[in-house]
């Protein structure tokens, strides 16, 4: 253990929390001991600016071997065509997206991504105008003066929303928006769209308006690697992803594209955006990618989706409304507008009960992102623990109990609400039951 007691104590507390609570944030997962060892390895000491065989520092013989192996594994995992390659150096998903923008676009070009409150991502061009009511039937969003992400500061942005009735994409509408605004880049993917995306149709739209098509598969990368969700590889012009969600391969990002484009993307990463790559993170990704090639990973990914779908049907029994009526993936979004508690209070109450989730916006959102109408839940981590349908039944019942117990305090200010939850013996009982369940599915910490 670490000798610095102050840090060691904090780490121990985090370990206990992870061990004894149910982590149900869909963008999180628990990595194997091997992935964690690789991340903690001596590779963290080395500077390796440049690419395989072409570094600006000496002593990179083994970094080269590692990076090459990671690229080869990524090619295999995502079944890349012969003329495609991979950049493994982006430090995070947002950097990976920025590297793509820097490669394909000029400042001031127009990019088109999914509307953030419907489930898009900040790095896909988010900006907003505070306190401006949205017309529910207007499916185009032109952003506002608060250009909170670099992608909206340097590009013109247009965003597509989901259909207000189905909460799904209306591809004809997306095509209409693209034809009207002629973006140079169209982006799909995000953080809370629970359905598979029709990559073929999106590519068709991009081709029709002469745009590049970027598929950001950060959330579903592991499901795609396992063949449980459809892949945009061979369809989109570029694919980006983070490696730590469903892919379960440590923290970092991958960029996939044809070899010519990857050469340019490599230059956008360095010197464009970053200094030396995090070789230790790449080591973790390499081990994690290796693990996805085991047959058990396919089973894992398939069970992750089954668990999420079962969670939807169990929650529906308690009259929880599920955005889009279900899920094709590892995540679900509960529309809480028919319940006494909205996202902020419900997420905090669940945490006291031992279930970690996050508040989230949803299609047709009328509340602020600080207290949105939905709760986002995911199954990647609990499935890694080995939980299946019978555990999901218990979890759904606990989620409902927390809503029922805490409804009586829904009118209280947040701090008073939290105090009531904190001192509730009924919530403490659920937390104990959650802990017991977790002890039956121990994490190898
Ligand atoms: N933070 C990620 C998520 O939770 O979905 C997206 O970047």
CSV table of C-alpha atoms in Angstrom, one decimal, residues 219-379:
chain,number,residue,atom,x,y,z
A,219,UNK,CA,-20.4,4.5,-25.2
A,220,UNK,CA,-21.0,1.5,-27.3
A,221,UNK,CA,-17.4,0.6,-28.4
A,222,UNK,CA,-17.4,-2.6,-26.3
A,223,UNK,CA,-20.8,-3.7,-27.7
A,224,UNK,CA,-19.5,-3.1,-31.2
A,225,UNK,CA,-16.2,-4.9,-30.5
A,226,UNK,CA,-18.3,-7.9,-29.4
A,227,UNK,CA,-20.6,-7.7,-32.4
A,228,UNK,CA,-23.6,-7.1,-30.1
A,229,UNK,CA,-24.2,-3.6,-31.7
A,230,UNK,CA,-23.7,-2.8,-35.4
A,231,UNK,CA,-20.4,-1.2,-36.4
A,232,UNK,CA,-19.8,2.0,-38.3
A,233,UNK,CA,-16.3,0.8,-39.4
A,234,UNK,CA,-16.3,0.7,-43.2
A,235,UNK,CA,-19.2,3.2,-43.3
A,236,UNK,CA,-18.1,6.3,-41.5
A,237,UNK,CA,-15.1,8.3,-42.6
A,238,UNK,CA,-13.6,8.4,-39.1
A,239,UNK,CA,-14.6,6.6,-35.9
A,240,UNK,CA,-13.6,7.9,-32.4
A,241,UNK,CA,-14.1,6.3,-29.1
A,242,UNK,CA,-13.1,6.3,-25.5
A,243,UNK,CA,-11.7,3.0,-24.2
A,244,UNK,CA,-13.0,2.9,-20.6
A,245,UNK,CA,-16.8,2.5,-21.0
A,246,UNK,CA,-18.3,-0.7,-22.4
A,247,UNK,CA,-14.9,-1.5,-24.0
A,248,UNK,CA,-13.4,-1.9,-20.4
A,249,UNK,CA,-9.8,-1.2,-21.5
A,250,UNK,CA,-8.6,1.5,-19.2
A,251,UNK,CA,-8.8,5.2,-19.8
A,252,UNK,CA,-8.0,6.7,-23.1
A,253,UNK,CA,-9.2,7.0,-26.7
A,254,UNK,CA,-8.8,5.5,-30.1
A,255,UNK,CA,-9.3,7.0,-33.6
A,256,UNK,CA,-9.9,4.8,-36.6
A,257,UNK,CA,-9.7,6.0,-40.2
A,258,UNK,CA,-8.0,5.2,-43.5
A,259,UNK,CA,-4.2,5.2,-43.4
A,260,UNK,CA,-3.9,8.5,-45.3
A,261,UNK,CA,-6.2,10.2,-42.9
A,262,UNK,CA,-4.6,8.6,-39.8
A,263,UNK,CA,-1.2,10.1,-40.9
A,264,UNK,CA,-2.8,13.6,-40.8
A,265,UNK,CA,-4.6,12.8,-37.5
A,266,UNK,CA,-1.3,11.8,-36.0
A,267,UNK,CA,0.0,15.2,-36.8
A,268,UNK,CA,-3.1,16.8,-35.3
A,269,UNK,CA,-2.5,14.9,-32.1
A,270,UNK,CA,1.2,15.9,-32.1
A,271,UNK,CA,2.1,18.8,-32.5
A,272,UNK,CA,-1.5,19.9,-33.0
A,273,UNK,CA,-3.0,19.2,-29.6
A,274,UNK,CA,-0.8,17.2,-27.2
A,275,UNK,CA,2.7,16.6,-26.1
A,276,UNK,CA,4.0,13.1,-25.1
A,277,UNK,CA,1.4,10.3,-25.2
A,278,UNK,CA,0.5,8.6,-21.9
A,279,UNK,CA,2.3,5.3,-22.7
A,280,UNK,CA,1.1,3.8,-19.5
A,281,UNK,CA,-2.5,4.4,-20.5
A,282,UNK,CA,-1.7,2.9,-23.9
A,283,UNK,CA,-0.4,-0.2,-22.0
A,284,UNK,CA,-3.7,-0.5,-20.2
A,285,UNK,CA,-5.7,-0.1,-23.5
A,286,UNK,CA,-3.5,-2.8,-25.1
A,287,UNK,CA,-4.2,-5.3,-22.3
A,288,UNK,CA,-7.9,-4.4,-22.3
A,289,UNK,CA,-8.1,-4.8,-26.1
A,290,UNK,CA,-6.5,-8.2,-25.7
A,291,UNK,CA,-9.2,-9.2,-23.2
A,292,UNK,CA,-12.0,-8.2,-25.6
A,293,UNK,CA,-10.7,-10.8,-28.0
A,294,UNK,CA,-11.5,-13.6,-25.5
A,295,UNK,CA,-14.9,-15.3,-26.1
A,296,UNK,CA,-16.0,-14.3,-22.6
A,297,UNK,CA,-16.1,-10.7,-23.7
A,298,UNK,CA,-18.8,-11.4,-26.2
A,299,UNK,CA,-20.9,-13.0,-23.5
A,300,UNK,CA,-20.2,-10.1,-21.2
A,301,UNK,CA,-21.3,-7.5,-23.8
A,302,UNK,CA,-24.4,-9.5,-24.6
A,303,UNK,CA,-25.3,-9.9,-20.9
A,304,UNK,CA,-24.7,-6.1,-20.4
A,305,UNK,CA,-27.4,-5.4,-23.0
A,306,UNK,CA,-29.8,-8.1,-21.7
A,307,UNK,CA,-29.4,-6.6,-18.2
A,308,UNK,CA,-30.2,-3.1,-19.4
A,309,UNK,CA,-33.2,-4.3,-21.3
A,310,UNK,CA,-34.4,-6.3,-18.4
A,311,UNK,CA,-33.9,-3.3,-16.1
A,312,UNK,CA,-36.2,-1.3,-18.4
A,313,UNK,CA,-39.0,-3.9,-18.2
A,314,UNK,CA,-38.6,-4.2,-14.4
A,315,UNK,CA,-38.8,-0.5,-13.9
A,316,UNK,CA,-41.7,-0.2,-16.2
A,317,UNK,CA,-43.6,-2.4,-13.8
A,318,UNK,CA,-43.2,0.3,-11.2
A,319,UNK,CA,-44.6,2.9,-13.7
A,320,UNK,CA,-41.2,4.4,-14.5
A,321,UNK,CA,-41.3,5.9,-18.0
A,322,UNK,CA,-38.3,4.8,-20.1
A,323,UNK,CA,-37.1,7.3,-22.8
A,324,UNK,CA,-37.8,5.8,-26.3
A,325,UNK,CA,-39.5,2.9,-24.5
A,326,UNK,CA,-36.4,0.8,-24.0
A,327,UNK,CA,-32.8,0.3,-25.0
A,328,UNK,CA,-30.6,-1.5,-27.6
A,329,UNK,CA,-27.5,-0.9,-25.5
A,330,UNK,CA,-26.0,-0.7,-22.0
A,331,UNK,CA,-27.8,2.5,-20.9
A,332,UNK,CA,-31.3,3.6,-20.1
A,333,UNK,CA,-32.8,6.9,-19.4
A,334,UNK,CA,-35.7,7.2,-17.0
A,335,UNK,CA,-38.1,10.1,-17.6
A,336,UNK,CA,-39.1,11.2,-14.1
A,337,UNK,CA,-41.8,13.7,-15.1
A,338,UNK,CA,-44.6,11.5,-13.8
A,339,UNK,CA,-42.8,11.0,-10.4
A,340,UNK,CA,-42.4,13.2,-7.4
A,341,UNK,CA,-38.6,13.5,-7.6
A,342,UNK,CA,-36.6,14.8,-10.6
A,343,UNK,CA,-33.0,13.9,-11.4
A,344,UNK,CA,-31.0,15.8,-8.8
A,345,UNK,CA,-32.8,14.7,-5.7
A,346,UNK,CA,-33.4,11.1,-7.0
A,347,UNK,CA,-29.8,10.6,-7.9
A,348,UNK,CA,-28.6,11.8,-4.5
A,349,UNK,CA,-31.1,9.7,-2.7
A,350,UNK,CA,-30.1,6.6,-4.7
A,351,UNK,CA,-26.4,7.2,-3.7
A,352,UNK,CA,-27.3,7.1,0.0
A,353,UNK,CA,-29.1,3.8,-0.8
A,354,UNK,CA,-25.9,2.5,-2.4
A,355,UNK,CA,-26.9,2.9,-6.1
A,356,UNK,CA,-24.7,5.3,-8.0
A,357,UNK,CA,-26.4,6.9,-11.1
A,358,UNK,CA,-26.5,10.3,-12.6
A,359,UNK,CA,-29.1,12.9,-13.2
A,360,UNK,CA,-29.5,13.6,-16.9
A,361,UNK,CA,-31.4,15.8,-19.4
A,362,UNK,CA,-33.8,14.1,-21.8
A,363,UNK,CA,-35.7,14.9,-25.0
A,364,UNK,CA,-38.0,17.8,-24.7
A,365,UNK,CA,-36.2,18.9,-21.5
A,366,UNK,CA,-37.9,21.8,-19.7
A,367,UNK,CA,-35.6,21.9,-16.6
A,368,UNK,CA,-32.1,23.1,-16.1
A,369,UNK,CA,-29.2,20.7,-16.5
A,370,UNK,CA,-28.5,21.3,-12.7
A,371,UNK,CA,-31.9,19.6,-11.9
A,372,UNK,CA,-32.9,17.8,-15.1
A,373,UNK,CA,-36.0,15.5,-15.6
A,374,UNK,CA,-34.2,12.2,-16.1
A,375,UNK,CA,-32.0,9.7,-14.5
A,376,UNK,CA,-29.4,7.8,-16.5
A,377,UNK,CA,-28.5,4.2,-15.5
A,378,UNK,CA,-26.1,1.7,-17.1
A,379,UNK,CA,-25.2,-1.9,-16.7
